[in-house]
Amino acid sequence: NPVPPAASHMLRNRLAQTRLIRRFCEARGIAFVDTTDALTARFLSGENVYFPDESHLNERGQAIVADTLASYLRLDGFRAFR
């Protein structure tokens, strides 16, 4: 029987994948847009951005990601294509 991980360990490592992808992109000159701050701010303000029984984004969470990406593209992202 597998032992479930401790909550403290999960919280400490919850952004490990984000850090890994960020480093990968930076090493290759690939733009990386991190939506963590936008999602966290909305979550902390009481807005539910995830489906209740899992870690996938719900419709509101997806809209926040879309808005964050659109802002990036308007402000900075399209320079790569000029």
PDB file of N, CA and C in Angstrom:
ATOM      1  N   ASN A   1       0.833  -1.191   0.000  1.00  0.00           N
ATOM      2  CA  ASN A   1       0.000   0.000   0.000  1.00  0.00           C
ATOM      3  C   ASN A   1       0.871   1.246   0.000  1.00  0.00           C
ATOM      4  N   PRO A   2       0.719   2.075  -1.010  1.00  0.00           N
ATOM      5  CA  PRO A   2       1.527   3.293  -1.036  1.00  0.00           C
ATOM      6  C   PRO A   2       1.096   4.260   0.068  1.00  0.00           C
ATOM      7  N   VAL A   3       2.058   4.982   0.587  1.00  0.00           N
ATOM      8  CA  VAL A   3       1.789   5.981   1.620  1.00  0.00           C
ATOM      9  C   VAL A   3       1.566   7.323   0.927  1.00  0.00           C
ATOM     10  N   PRO A   4       0.447   7.991   1.217  1.00  0.00           N
ATOM     11  CA  PRO A   4       0.220   9.289   0.576  1.00  0.00           C
ATOM     12  C   PRO A   4       1.267  10.294   1.041  1.00  0.00           C
ATOM     13  N   PRO A   5       1.665  11.203   0.154  1.00  0.00           N
ATOM     14  CA  PRO A   5       2.675  12.188   0.536  1.00  0.00           C
ATOM     15  C   PRO A   5       2.132  13.161   1.577  1.00  0.00           C
ATOM     16  N   ALA A   6       3.017  13.678   2.391  1.00  0.00           N
ATOM     17  CA  ALA A   6       2.630  14.664   3.400  1.00  0.00           C
ATOM     18  C   ALA A   6       2.241  15.971   2.709  1.00  0.00           C
ATOM     19  N   ALA A   7       1.242  16.638   3.255  1.00  0.00           N
ATOM     20  CA  ALA A   7       0.777  17.897   2.666  1.00  0.00           C
ATOM     21  C   ALA A   7       1.897  18.925   2.609  1.00  0.00           C
ATOM     22  N   SER A   8       2.744  18.983   3.632  1.00  0.00           N
ATOM     23  CA  SER A   8       3.837  19.958   3.641  1.00  0.00           C
ATOM     24  C   SER A   8       4.801  19.709   2.480  1.00  0.00           C
ATOM     25  N   HIS A   9       5.062  18.443   2.173  1.00  0.00           N
ATOM     26  CA  HIS A   9       5.943  18.103   1.058  1.00  0.00           C
ATOM     27  C   HIS A   9       5.305  18.506  -0.269  1.00  0.00           C
ATOM     28  N   MET A  10       4.015  18.272  -0.393  1.00  0.00           N
ATOM     29  CA  MET A  10       3.311  18.634  -1.627  1.00  0.00           C
ATOM     30  C   MET A  10       3.318  20.151  -1.818  1.00  0.00           C
ATOM     31  N   LEU A  11       3.059  20.912  -0.747  1.00  0.00           N
ATOM     32  CA  LEU A  11       3.046  22.363  -0.860  1.00  0.00           C
ATOM     33  C   LEU A  11       4.428  22.909  -1.204  1.00  0.00           C
ATOM     34  N   ARG A  12       5.463  22.331  -0.621  1.00  0.00           N
ATOM     35  CA  ARG A  12       6.836  22.779  -0.867  1.00  0.00           C
ATOM     36  C   ARG A  12       7.222  22.548  -2.327  1.00  0.00           C
ATOM     37  N   ASN A  13       6.691  21.513  -2.924  1.00  0.00           N
ATOM     38  CA  ASN A  13       7.072  21.148  -4.289  1.00  0.00           C
ATOM     39  C   ASN A  13       6.003  21.440  -5.331  1.00  0.00           C
ATOM     40  N   ARG A  14       4.976  22.179  -4.978  1.00  0.00           N
ATOM     41  CA  ARG A  14       3.865  22.370  -5.909  1.00  0.00           C
ATOM     42  C   ARG A  14       4.255  23.154  -7.154  1.00  0.00           C
ATOM     43  N   LEU A  15       5.316  23.932  -7.074  1.00  0.00           N
ATOM     44  CA  LEU A  15       5.742  24.708  -8.233  1.00  0.00           C
ATOM     45  C   LEU A  15       6.994  24.142  -8.890  1.00  0.00           C
ATOM     46  N   ALA A  16       7.373  22.928  -8.527  1.00  0.00           N
ATOM     47  CA  ALA A  16       8.582  22.319  -9.087  1.00  0.00           C
ATOM     48  C   ALA A  16       8.488  22.183 -10.604  1.00  0.00           C
ATOM     49  N   GLN A  17       7.345  21.784 -11.110  1.00  0.00           N
ATOM     50  CA  GLN A  17       7.189  21.623 -12.556  1.00  0.00           C
ATOM     51  C   GLN A  17       7.302  22.974 -13.255  1.00  0.00           C
ATOM     52  N   THR A  18       6.748  24.005 -12.653  1.00  0.00           N
ATOM     53  CA  THR A  18       6.848  25.344 -13.231  1.00  0.00           C
ATOM     54  C   THR A  18       8.300  25.780 -13.311  1.00  0.00           C
ATOM     55  N   ARG A  19       9.055  25.567 -12.230  1.00  0.00           N
ATOM     56  CA  ARG A  19      10.473  25.938 -12.238  1.00  0.00           C
ATOM     57  C   ARG A  19      11.240  25.156 -13.299  1.00  0.00           C
ATOM     58  N   LEU A  20      10.946  23.883 -13.432  1.00  0.00           N
ATOM     59  CA  LEU A  20      11.614  23.047 -14.424  1.00  0.00           C
ATOM     60  C   LEU A  20      11.353  23.552 -15.840  1.00  0.00           C
ATOM     61  N   ILE A  21      10.101  23.840 -16.139  1.00  0.00           N
ATOM     62  CA  ILE A  21       9.751  24.323 -17.479  1.00  0.00           C
ATOM     63  C   ILE A  21      10.357  25.702 -17.730  1.00  0.00           C
ATOM     64  N   ARG A  22      10.350  26.564 -16.700  1.00  0.00           N
ATOM     65  CA  ARG A  22      10.949  27.893 -16.847  1.00  0.00           C
ATOM     66  C   ARG A  22      12.436  27.775 -17.209  1.00  0.00           C
ATOM     67  N   ARG A  23      13.165  26.940 -16.485  1.00  0.00           N
ATOM     68  CA  ARG A  23      14.595  26.753 -16.760  1.00  0.00           C
ATOM     69  C   ARG A  23      14.817  26.200 -18.166  1.00  0.00           C
ATOM     70  N   PHE A  24      13.990  25.239 -18.565  1.00  0.00           N
ATOM     71  CA  PHE A  24      14.092  24.661 -19.909  1.00  0.00           C
ATOM     72  C   PHE A  24      13.932  25.761 -20.957  1.00  0.00           C
ATOM     73  N   CYS A  25      12.900  26.584 -20.805  1.00  0.00           N
ATOM     74  CA  CYS A  25      12.630  27.642 -21.779  1.00  0.00           C
ATOM     75  C   CYS A  25      13.741  28.687 -21.788  1.00  0.00           C
ATOM     76  N   GLU A  26      14.180  29.107 -20.598  1.00  0.00           N
ATOM     77  CA  GLU A  26      15.237  30.110 -20.526  1.00  0.00           C
ATOM     78  C   GLU A  26      16.518  29.623 -21.193  1.00  0.00           C
ATOM     79  N   ALA A  27      16.858  28.365 -21.007  1.00  0.00           N
ATOM     80  CA  ALA A  27      18.079  27.811 -21.587  1.00  0.00           C
ATOM     81  C   ALA A  27      18.019  27.781 -23.109  1.00  0.00           C
ATOM     82  N   ARG A  28      16.814  27.806 -23.659  1.00  0.00           N
ATOM     83  CA  ARG A  28      16.649  27.703 -25.105  1.00  0.00           C
ATOM     84  C   ARG A  28      16.122  28.982 -25.742  1.00  0.00           C
ATOM     85  N   GLY A  29      15.998  30.026 -24.956  1.00  0.00           N
ATOM     86  CA  GLY A  29      15.511  31.294 -25.488  1.00  0.00           C
ATOM     87  C   GLY A  29      14.043  31.275 -25.858  1.00  0.00           C
ATOM     88  N   ILE A  30      13.272  30.442 -25.203  1.00  0.00           N
ATOM     89  CA  ILE A  30      11.840  30.327 -25.465  1.00  0.00           C
ATOM     90  C   ILE A  30      11.084  31.169 -24.447  1.00  0.00           C
ATOM     91  N   ALA A  31      10.154  31.968 -24.916  1.00  0.00           N
ATOM     92  CA  ALA A  31       9.349  32.778 -24.001  1.00  0.00           C
ATOM     93  C   ALA A  31       8.541  31.865 -23.076  1.00  0.00           C
ATOM     94  N   PHE A  32       8.444  32.263 -21.821  1.00  0.00           N
ATOM     95  CA  PHE A  32       7.701  31.493 -20.825  1.00  0.00           C
ATOM     96  C   PHE A  32       6.784  32.456 -20.098  1.00  0.00           C
ATOM     97  N   VAL A  33       5.499  32.196 -20.114  1.00  0.00           N
ATOM     98  CA  VAL A  33       4.518  33.023 -19.423  1.00  0.00           C
ATOM     99  C   VAL A  33       3.995  32.221 -18.239  1.00  0.00           C
ATOM    100  N   ASP A  34       4.300  32.691 -17.053  1.00  0.00           N
ATOM    101  CA  ASP A  34       3.885  32.008 -15.830  1.00  0.00           C
ATOM    102  C   ASP A  34       2.572  32.621 -15.352  1.00  0.00           C
ATOM    103  N   THR A  35       1.533  31.822 -15.307  1.00  0.00           N
ATOM    104  CA  THR A  35       0.215  32.312 -14.895  1.00  0.00           C
ATOM    105  C   THR A  35      -0.052  32.082 -13.406  1.00  0.00           C
ATOM    106  N   THR A  36       0.941  31.598 -12.685  1.00  0.00           N
ATOM    107  CA  THR A  36       0.761  31.260 -11.274  1.00  0.00           C
ATOM    108  C   THR A  36       0.294  32.455 -10.452  1.00  0.00           C
ATOM    109  N   ASP A  37       0.935  33.612 -10.604  1.00  0.00           N
ATOM    110  CA  ASP A  37       0.569  34.779  -9.795  1.00  0.00           C
ATOM    111  C   ASP A  37      -0.871  35.215 -10.047  1.00  0.00           C
ATOM    112  N   ALA A  38      -1.284  35.230 -11.305  1.00  0.00           N
ATOM    113  CA  ALA A  38      -2.652  35.639 -11.634  1.00  0.00           C
ATOM    114  C   ALA A  38      -3.672  34.671 -11.035  1.00  0.00           C
ATOM    115  N   LEU A  39      -3.402  33.381 -11.159  1.00  0.00           N
ATOM    116  CA  LEU A  39      -4.321  32.385 -10.612  1.00  0.00           C
ATOM    117  C   LEU A  39      -4.337  32.427  -9.084  1.00  0.00           C
ATOM    118  N   THR A  40      -3.176  32.581  -8.484  1.00  0.00           N
ATOM    119  CA  THR A  40      -3.095  32.623  -7.025  1.00  0.00           C
ATOM    120  C   THR A  40      -3.826  33.839  -6.466  1.00  0.00           C
ATOM    121  N   ALA A  41      -3.644  34.981  -7.094  1.00  0.00           N
ATOM    122  CA  ALA A  41      -4.314  36.204  -6.628  1.00  0.00           C
ATOM    123  C   ALA A  41      -5.828  36.037  -6.648  1.00  0.00           C
ATOM    124  N   ARG A  42      -6.347  35.470  -7.706  1.00  0.00           N
ATOM    125  CA  ARG A  42      -7.798  35.278  -7.804  1.00  0.00           C
ATOM    126  C   ARG A  42      -8.284  34.248  -6.799  1.00  0.00           C
ATOM    127  N   PHE A  43      -7.502  33.184  -6.625  1.00  0.00           N
ATOM    128  CA  PHE A  43      -7.853  32.149  -5.655  1.00  0.00           C
ATOM    129  C   PHE A  43      -7.870  32.725  -4.240  1.00  0.00           C
ATOM    130  N   LEU A  44      -6.858  33.515  -3.898  1.00  0.00           N
ATOM    131  CA  LEU A  44      -6.775  34.099  -2.554  1.00  0.00           C
ATOM    132  C   LEU A  44      -7.868  35.131  -2.301  1.00  0.00           C
ATOM    133  N   SER A  45      -8.408  35.707  -3.367  1.00  0.00           N
ATOM    134  CA  SER A  45      -9.503  36.663  -3.203  1.00  0.00           C
ATOM    135  C   SER A  45     -10.855  35.954  -3.067  1.00  0.00           C
ATOM    136  N   GLY A  46     -10.823  34.615  -3.084  1.00  0.00           N
ATOM    137  CA  GLY A  46     -12.043  33.849  -2.878  1.00  0.00           C
ATOM    138  C   GLY A  46     -12.667  33.283  -4.131  1.00  0.00           C
ATOM    139  N   GLU A  47     -12.050  33.518  -5.257  1.00  0.00           N
ATOM    140  CA  GLU A  47     -12.600  33.013  -6.516  1.00  0.00           C
ATOM    141  C   GLU A  47     -12.111  31.587  -6.756  1.00  0.00           C
ATOM    142  N   ASN A  48     -13.017  30.716  -7.104  1.00  0.00           N
ATOM    143  CA  ASN A  48     -12.658  29.329  -7.381  1.00  0.00           C
ATOM    144  C   ASN A  48     -12.194  29.222  -8.828  1.00  0.00           C
ATOM    145  N   VAL A  49     -10.951  28.812  -9.019  1.00  0.00           N
ATOM    146  CA  VAL A  49     -10.397  28.722 -10.364  1.00  0.00           C
ATOM    147  C   VAL A  49     -10.136  27.279 -10.784  1.00  0.00           C
ATOM    148  N   TYR A  50     -10.404  26.347  -9.887  1.00  0.00           N
ATOM    149  CA  TYR A  50     -10.175  24.924 -10.158  1.00  0.00           C
ATOM    150  C   TYR A  50     -11.468  24.141  -9.972  1.00  0.00           C
ATOM    151  N   PHE A  51     -11.574  23.016 -10.663  1.00  0.00           N
ATOM    152  CA  PHE A  51     -12.681  22.118 -10.399  1.00  0.00           C
ATOM    153  C   PHE A  51     -12.566  21.626  -8.960  1.00  0.00           C
ATOM    154  N   PRO A  52     -13.675  21.410  -8.281  1.00  0.00           N
ATOM    155  CA  PRO A  52     -13.641  21.082  -6.847  1.00  0.00           C
ATOM    156  C   PRO A  52     -12.877  19.812  -6.478  1.00  0.00           C
ATOM    157  N   ASP A  53     -12.910  18.804  -7.305  1.00  0.00           N
ATOM    158  CA  ASP A  53     -12.324  17.518  -6.923  1.00  0.00           C
ATOM    159  C   ASP A  53     -11.002  17.210  -7.610  1.00  0.00           C
ATOM    160  N   GLU A  54     -10.382  18.216  -8.218  1.00  0.00           N
ATOM    161  CA  GLU A  54      -9.137  17.953  -8.927  1.00  0.00           C
ATOM    162  C   GLU A  54      -8.361  19.247  -9.093  1.00  0.00           C
ATOM    163  N   SER A  55      -7.220  19.152  -9.714  1.00  0.00           N
ATOM    164  CA  SER A  55      -6.369  20.330  -9.855  1.00  0.00           C
ATOM    165  C   SER A  55      -6.457  20.973 -11.232  1.00  0.00           C
ATOM    166  N   HIS A  56      -7.410  20.563 -12.046  1.00  0.00           N
ATOM    167  CA  HIS A  56      -7.558  21.162 -13.374  1.00  0.00           C
ATOM    168  C   HIS A  56      -8.333  22.468 -13.274  1.00  0.00           C
ATOM    169  N   LEU A  57      -7.995  23.398 -14.150  1.00  0.00           N
ATOM    170  CA  LEU A  57      -8.669  24.689 -14.162  1.00  0.00           C
ATOM    171  C   LEU A  57     -10.112  24.543 -14.611  1.00  0.00           C
ATOM    172  N   ASN A  58     -10.989  25.296 -13.958  1.00  0.00           N
ATOM    173  CA  ASN A  58     -12.371  25.360 -14.416  1.00  0.00           C
ATOM    174  C   ASN A  58     -12.475  26.484 -15.456  1.00  0.00           C
ATOM    175  N   GLU A  59     -13.692  26.807 -15.872  1.00  0.00           N
ATOM    176  CA  GLU A  59     -13.879  27.821 -16.911  1.00  0.00           C
ATOM    177  C   GLU A  59     -13.295  29.163 -16.486  1.00  0.00           C
ATOM    178  N   ARG A  60     -13.470  29.544 -15.230  1.00  0.00           N
ATOM    179  CA  ARG A  60     -12.938  30.815 -14.736  1.00  0.00           C
ATOM    180  C   ARG A  60     -11.403  30.803 -14.752  1.00  0.00           C
ATOM    181  N   GLY A  61     -10.822  29.710 -14.315  1.00  0.00           N
ATOM    182  CA  GLY A  61      -9.369  29.579 -14.333  1.00  0.00           C
ATOM    183  C   GLY A  61      -8.815  29.661 -15.740  1.00  0.00           C
ATOM    184  N   GLN A  62      -9.495  29.025 -16.675  1.00  0.00           N
ATOM    185  CA  GLN A  62      -9.054  29.070 -18.072  1.00  0.00           C
ATOM    186  C   GLN A  62      -9.136  30.498 -18.619  1.00  0.00           C
ATOM    187  N   ALA A  63     -10.161  31.240 -18.202  1.00  0.00           N
ATOM    188  CA  ALA A  63     -10.298  32.631 -18.650  1.00  0.00           C
ATOM    189  C   ALA A  63      -9.164  33.491 -18.095  1.00  0.00           C
ATOM    190  N   ILE A  64      -8.746  33.234 -16.862  1.00  0.00           N
ATOM    191  CA  ILE A  64      -7.640  33.981 -16.264  1.00  0.00           C
ATOM    192  C   ILE A  64      -6.346  33.697 -17.023  1.00  0.00           C
ATOM    193  N   VAL A  65      -6.120  32.440 -17.363  1.00  0.00           N
ATOM    194  CA  VAL A  65      -4.935  32.080 -18.150  1.00  0.00           C
ATOM    195  C   VAL A  65      -4.990  32.768 -19.509  1.00  0.00           C
ATOM    196  N   ALA A  66      -6.143  32.743 -20.162  1.00  0.00           N
ATOM    197  CA  ALA A  66      -6.290  33.383 -21.472  1.00  0.00           C
ATOM    198  C   ALA A  66      -6.016  34.881 -21.377  1.00  0.00           C
ATOM    199  N   ASP A  67      -6.543  35.537 -20.350  1.00  0.00           N
ATOM    200  CA  ASP A  67      -6.311  36.972 -20.163  1.00  0.00           C
ATOM    201  C   ASP A  67      -4.830  37.271 -19.925  1.00  0.00           C
ATOM    202  N   THR A  68      -4.177  36.429 -19.126  1.00  0.00           N
ATOM    203  CA  THR A  68      -2.750  36.615 -18.839  1.00  0.00           C
ATOM    204  C   THR A  68      -1.924  36.469 -20.112  1.00  0.00           C
ATOM    205  N   LEU A  69      -2.234  35.452 -20.905  1.00  0.00           N
ATOM    206  CA  LEU A  69      -1.517  35.252 -22.173  1.00  0.00           C
ATOM    207  C   LEU A  69      -1.780  36.392 -23.148  1.00  0.00           C
ATOM    208  N   ALA A  70      -3.023  36.846 -23.221  1.00  0.00           N
ATOM    209  CA  ALA A  70      -3.354  37.950 -24.128  1.00  0.00           C
ATOM    210  C   ALA A  70      -2.608  39.217 -23.724  1.00  0.00           C
ATOM    211  N   SER A  71      -2.524  39.489 -22.428  1.00  0.00           N
ATOM    212  CA  SER A  71      -1.783  40.659 -21.955  1.00  0.00           C
ATOM    213  C   SER A  71      -0.316  40.554 -22.326  1.00  0.00           C
ATOM    214  N   TYR A  72       0.260  39.384 -22.147  1.00  0.00           N
ATOM    215  CA  TYR A  72       1.657  39.174 -22.516  1.00  0.00           C
ATOM    216  C   TYR A  72       1.867  39.440 -24.008  1.00  0.00           C
ATOM    217  N   LEU A  73       0.994  38.892 -24.823  1.00  0.00           N
ATOM    218  CA  LEU A  73       1.143  39.068 -26.276  1.00  0.00           C
ATOM    219  C   LEU A  73       0.982  40.527 -26.687  1.00  0.00           C
ATOM    220  N   ARG A  74       0.046  41.229 -26.048  1.00  0.00           N
ATOM    221  CA  ARG A  74      -0.139  42.644 -26.371  1.00  0.00           C
ATOM    222  C   ARG A  74       1.072  43.474 -25.960  1.00  0.00           C
ATOM    223  N   LEU A  75       1.640  43.182 -24.806  1.00  0.00           N
ATOM    224  CA  LEU A  75       2.721  44.004 -24.261  1.00  0.00           C
ATOM    225  C   LEU A  75       4.111  43.602 -24.738  1.00  0.00           C
ATOM    226  N   ASP A  76       4.332  42.316 -24.967  1.00  0.00           N
ATOM    227  CA  ASP A  76       5.708  41.882 -25.196  1.00  0.00           C
ATOM    228  C   ASP A  76       5.836  40.772 -26.229  1.00  0.00           C
ATOM    229  N   GLY A  77       4.899  39.896 -26.264  1.00  0.00           N
ATOM    230  CA  GLY A  77       5.049  38.663 -27.003  1.00  0.00           C
ATOM    231  C   GLY A  77       5.223  38.782 -28.496  1.00  0.00           C
ATOM    232  N   PHE A  78       4.620  39.741 -29.108  1.00  0.00           N
ATOM    233  CA  PHE A  78       4.690  39.818 -30.559  1.00  0.00           C
ATOM    234  C   PHE A  78       6.022  40.369 -31.057  1.00  0.00           C
ATOM    235  N   ARG A  79       6.859  40.886 -30.147  1.00  0.00           N
ATOM    236  CA  ARG A  79       8.181  41.360 -30.580  1.00  0.00           C
ATOM    237  C   ARG A  79       9.004  40.241 -31.201  1.00  0.00           C
ATOM    238  N   ALA A  80       8.766  39.023 -30.750  1.00  0.00           N
ATOM    239  CA  ALA A  80       9.522  37.879 -31.268  1.00  0.00           C
ATOM    240  C   ALA A  80       9.208  37.626 -32.740  1.00  0.00           C
ATOM    241  N   PHE A  81       8.075  38.109 -33.216  1.00  0.00           N
ATOM    242  CA  PHE A  81       7.667  37.844 -34.592  1.00  0.00           C
ATOM    243  C   PHE A  81       7.977  39.015 -35.537  1.00  0.00           C
ATOM    244  N   ARG A  82       8.564  40.052 -35.022  1.00  0.00           N
ATOM    245  CA  ARG A  82       8.854  41.223 -35.875  1.00  0.00           C
ATOM    246  C   ARG A  82      10.177  41.096 -36.553  1.00  0.00           C
TER     247      ARG A  82
END
